[in-house]
């Protein structure tokens, strides 16, 4: 019987070593050590043996079981290491920046959206302007007709920067301060778009980011009407998304426009995407920038680029746009 146990054990060890996957090993484990195994069969036969022989067989069985358990554990460790190596190999990312003869990555989804929109607006005769992300209170609020104690200041959850006087320097909460900079520097006619990064002290979720991007559009000229505003919004909507898309305006309030509206885009399937705000530039804002509101009028609109780009590409969680996972980024 001792001979049989040895033979069974070495055959079992051969099976263990031959297992080529963790699943197969689990099966072999049950087969050679489980209730229905040959080892368990020998144990059942021990009852009929003389005490001396029984002791010997018992010792041999314990030894065999210990040896097999060790063999299974060693094989499991080896297979797990191989599986991990194979997974790492399969998911391997090449993070070298420049490789001879190959493109070194591509622009981020939001940057692509900015460039495409700039092309649309440049095609309509607009210029592109930029401004600083760290702004002063004048450009971000006061010149935009936010009264000092006006509740509208609370519409924007502001990050204040510890520079200058109390609450004097902010991370810009919107791209509208760039309107002010353009009007301060340049006399009408003004036809400009102003893309850029903006900051709001908000909790992030699938539809809100604390750091995101807007595009602002400003027109100041003689005889500009609300019709020009609505027409321009509709024109860029169709140019960016396609002819099946339309837009609508809903009455709203912003301190720097009067009248003001929110604008939504309608997808070809009839559903709506709330996108941004707009209106006729408030006469106080023109005056703050040295432009005579009796002579000139203008419109402005601004909207979130991240939401726009996400919608076009079927991204349902805006937080993905801040992800550094190449597997996400490579899709666009
Ligand atoms: N700046 C506004 C916002 O961020 C949007 C807006 C821009 C509204 C221009 C009117 C005119 O909510």
PDB file of N, CA and C and ligand atoms in Angstrom, residues 144 146 155-156 173-177 179 198 200 212 214-217 253-254 256-257 260-261 263 276-280 299-303, ligand 1:
ATOM      1  N   UNK A 144     -18.202  94.349 -15.045  1.00  0.00           N
ATOM      2  CA  UNK A 144     -19.306  93.600 -15.649  1.00  0.00           C
ATOM      3  C   UNK A 144     -20.634  93.925 -14.950  1.00  0.00           C
ATOM      4  N   UNK A 146     -21.507  93.904 -11.811  1.00  0.00           N
ATOM      5  CA  UNK A 146     -21.898  93.242 -10.561  1.00  0.00           C
ATOM      6  C   UNK A 146     -21.751  94.313  -9.487  1.00  0.00           C
ATOM      7  N   UNK A 155     -23.791  84.181  -7.618  1.00  0.00           N
ATOM      8  CA  UNK A 155     -24.046  83.213  -8.688  1.00  0.00           C
ATOM      9  C   UNK A 155     -22.767  82.447  -9.015  1.00  0.00           C
ATOM     10  N   UNK A 156     -21.649  83.070  -8.756  1.00  0.00           N
ATOM     11  CA  UNK A 156     -20.378  82.476  -9.144  1.00  0.00           C
ATOM     12  C   UNK A 156     -19.640  82.088  -7.865  1.00  0.00           C
ATOM     13  N   UNK A 173     -13.959  83.384 -12.819  1.00  0.00           N
ATOM     14  CA  UNK A 173     -15.084  82.452 -12.701  1.00  0.00           C
ATOM     15  C   UNK A 173     -15.791  82.250 -14.036  1.00  0.00           C
ATOM     16  N   UNK A 174     -15.416  83.057 -15.016  1.00  0.00           N
ATOM     17  CA  UNK A 174     -15.996  82.941 -16.357  1.00  0.00           C
ATOM     18  C   UNK A 174     -15.059  83.640 -17.345  1.00  0.00           C
ATOM     19  N   UNK A 175     -15.362  83.523 -18.630  1.00  0.00           N
ATOM     20  CA  UNK A 175     -14.506  84.187 -19.617  1.00  0.00           C
ATOM     21  C   UNK A 175     -14.979  85.605 -19.904  1.00  0.00           C
ATOM     22  N   UNK A 176     -16.082  86.041 -19.267  1.00  0.00           N
ATOM     23  CA  UNK A 176     -16.583  87.400 -19.527  1.00  0.00           C
ATOM     24  C   UNK A 176     -15.577  88.513 -19.218  1.00  0.00           C
ATOM     25  N   UNK A 177     -14.645  88.353 -18.223  1.00  0.00           N
ATOM     26  CA  UNK A 177     -13.654  89.425 -18.025  1.00  0.00           C
ATOM     27  C   UNK A 177     -12.831  89.714 -19.282  1.00  0.00           C
ATOM     28  N   UNK A 179     -14.037  89.964 -22.224  1.00  0.00           N
ATOM     29  CA  UNK A 179     -14.819  91.003 -22.938  1.00  0.00           C
ATOM     30  C   UNK A 179     -14.326  92.383 -22.539  1.00  0.00           C
ATOM     31  N   UNK A 198     -11.646  78.323 -16.793  1.00  0.00           N
ATOM     32  CA  UNK A 198     -12.290  79.081 -15.715  1.00  0.00           C
ATOM     33  C   UNK A 198     -12.420  78.203 -14.470  1.00  0.00           C
ATOM     34  N   UNK A 200     -14.428  77.433 -10.612  1.00  0.00           N
ATOM     35  CA  UNK A 200     -15.542  77.645  -9.675  1.00  0.00           C
ATOM     36  C   UNK A 200     -15.337  76.750  -8.468  1.00  0.00           C
ATOM     37  N   UNK A 212     -12.920  74.264 -15.564  1.00  0.00           N
ATOM     38  CA  UNK A 212     -13.482  73.877 -16.852  1.00  0.00           C
ATOM     39  C   UNK A 212     -13.192  74.967 -17.890  1.00  0.00           C
ATOM     40  N   UNK A 214     -14.610  77.712 -21.027  1.00  0.00           N
ATOM     41  CA  UNK A 214     -15.732  78.405 -21.658  1.00  0.00           C
ATOM     42  C   UNK A 214     -15.257  79.047 -22.951  1.00  0.00           C
ATOM     43  N   UNK A 215     -16.230  79.345 -23.769  1.00  0.00           N
ATOM     44  CA  UNK A 215     -15.939  80.189 -24.927  1.00  0.00           C
ATOM     45  C   UNK A 215     -16.913  81.353 -24.880  1.00  0.00           C
ATOM     46  N   UNK A 216     -16.350  82.539 -24.975  1.00  0.00           N
ATOM     47  CA  UNK A 216     -17.121  83.762 -24.908  1.00  0.00           C
ATOM     48  C   UNK A 216     -17.143  84.372 -26.299  1.00  0.00           C
ATOM     49  N   UNK A 217     -18.269  84.973 -26.647  1.00  0.00           N
ATOM     50  CA  UNK A 217     -18.342  85.635 -27.950  1.00  0.00           C
ATOM     51  C   UNK A 217     -18.834  87.052 -27.709  1.00  0.00           C
ATOM     52  N   UNK A 253     -31.218  86.060 -16.391  1.00  0.00           N
ATOM     53  CA  UNK A 253     -30.630  87.278 -15.837  1.00  0.00           C
ATOM     54  C   UNK A 253     -29.114  87.162 -15.721  1.00  0.00           C
ATOM     55  N   UNK A 254     -28.404  88.137 -16.205  1.00  0.00           N
ATOM     56  CA  UNK A 254     -26.981  88.322 -15.919  1.00  0.00           C
ATOM     57  C   UNK A 254     -26.787  89.816 -15.712  1.00  0.00           C
ATOM     58  N   UNK A 256     -24.446  91.693 -16.552  1.00  0.00           N
ATOM     59  CA  UNK A 256     -23.707  92.366 -17.638  1.00  0.00           C
ATOM     60  C   UNK A 256     -24.435  92.346 -18.967  1.00  0.00           C
ATOM     61  N   UNK A 257     -25.634  91.751 -19.003  1.00  0.00           N
ATOM     62  CA  UNK A 257     -26.417  91.798 -20.250  1.00  0.00           C
ATOM     63  C   UNK A 257     -27.849  92.206 -19.923  1.00  0.00           C
ATOM     64  N   UNK A 260     -31.317  89.484 -20.984  1.00  0.00           N
ATOM     65  CA  UNK A 260     -30.459  88.301 -20.896  1.00  0.00           C
ATOM     66  C   UNK A 260     -31.257  87.050 -21.215  1.00  0.00           C
ATOM     67  N   UNK A 261     -30.547  86.029 -21.621  1.00  0.00           N
ATOM     68  CA  UNK A 261     -31.206  84.739 -21.899  1.00  0.00           C
ATOM     69  C   UNK A 261     -30.231  83.598 -21.647  1.00  0.00           C
ATOM     70  N   UNK A 263     -29.231  79.877 -23.324  1.00  0.00           N
ATOM     71  CA  UNK A 263     -29.504  79.200 -24.590  1.00  0.00           C
ATOM     72  C   UNK A 263     -29.253  77.701 -24.491  1.00  0.00           C
ATOM     73  N   UNK A 276     -25.475  77.650 -22.270  1.00  0.00           N
ATOM     74  CA  UNK A 276     -24.816  78.864 -21.779  1.00  0.00           C
ATOM     75  C   UNK A 276     -25.747  80.037 -21.613  1.00  0.00           C
ATOM     76  N   UNK A 277     -25.113  81.201 -21.391  1.00  0.00           N
ATOM     77  CA  UNK A 277     -25.871  82.427 -21.191  1.00  0.00           C
ATOM     78  C   UNK A 277     -25.547  83.440 -22.276  1.00  0.00           C
ATOM     79  N   UNK A 278     -26.448  84.390 -22.440  1.00  0.00           N
ATOM     80  CA  UNK A 278     -26.222  85.386 -23.487  1.00  0.00           C
ATOM     81  C   UNK A 278     -27.090  86.617 -23.237  1.00  0.00           C
ATOM     82  N   UNK A 279     -26.907  87.630 -24.062  1.00  0.00           N
ATOM     83  CA  UNK A 279     -27.748  88.808 -23.956  1.00  0.00           C
ATOM     84  C   UNK A 279     -27.117  89.986 -24.676  1.00  0.00           C
ATOM     85  N   UNK A 280     -27.818  91.129 -24.619  1.00  0.00           N
ATOM     86  CA  UNK A 280     -27.283  92.363 -25.192  1.00  0.00           C
ATOM     87  C   UNK A 280     -26.382  93.001 -24.139  1.00  0.00           C
ATOM     88  N   UNK A 299     -23.793  92.317 -28.471  1.00  0.00           N
ATOM     89  CA  UNK A 299     -24.291  91.120 -27.793  1.00  0.00           C
ATOM     90  C   UNK A 299     -23.112  90.296 -27.330  1.00  0.00           C
ATOM     91  N   UNK A 300     -23.386  89.435 -26.351  1.00  0.00           N
ATOM     92  CA  UNK A 300     -22.346  88.521 -25.856  1.00  0.00           C
ATOM     93  C   UNK A 300     -23.004  87.204 -25.520  1.00  0.00           C
ATOM     94  N   UNK A 301     -22.263  86.134 -25.697  1.00  0.00           N
ATOM     95  CA  UNK A 301     -22.707  84.860 -25.125  1.00  0.00           C
ATOM     96  C   UNK A 301     -21.493  84.073 -24.661  1.00  0.00           C
ATOM     97  N   UNK A 302     -21.743  83.142 -23.746  1.00  0.00           N
ATOM     98  CA  UNK A 302     -20.653  82.336 -23.206  1.00  0.00           C
ATOM     99  C   UNK A 302     -21.198  80.972 -22.842  1.00  0.00           C
ATOM    100  N   UNK A 303     -20.376  79.949 -23.031  1.00  0.00           N
ATOM    101  CA  UNK A 303     -20.872  78.599 -22.723  1.00  0.00           C
ATOM    102  C   UNK A 303     -19.722  77.670 -22.356  1.00  0.00           C
TER     103      UNK A 303
HETATM  104  N1  LIG B   1     -20.440  84.520 -18.081  1.00  0.00           N
HETATM  105  C1  LIG B   1     -21.721  83.843 -17.973  1.00  0.00           C
HETATM  106  C2  LIG B   1     -21.551  82.577 -17.125  1.00  0.00           C
HETATM  107  O1  LIG B   1     -20.458  82.104 -16.993  1.00  0.00           O
HETATM  108  C3  LIG B   1     -22.258  83.468 -19.316  1.00  0.00           C
HETATM  109  C4  LIG B   1     -22.585  84.661 -20.164  1.00  0.00           C
HETATM  110  C5  LIG B   1     -21.668  85.156 -21.069  1.00  0.00           C
HETATM  111  C6  LIG B   1     -23.826  85.288 -20.065  1.00  0.00           C
HETATM  112  C7  LIG B   1     -21.977  86.259 -21.859  1.00  0.00           C
HETATM  113  C8  LIG B   1     -24.130  86.359 -20.852  1.00  0.00           C
HETATM  114  C9  LIG B   1     -23.226  86.862 -21.750  1.00  0.00           C
HETATM  115  O2  LIG B   1     -22.495  82.044 -16.607  1.00  0.00           O
END
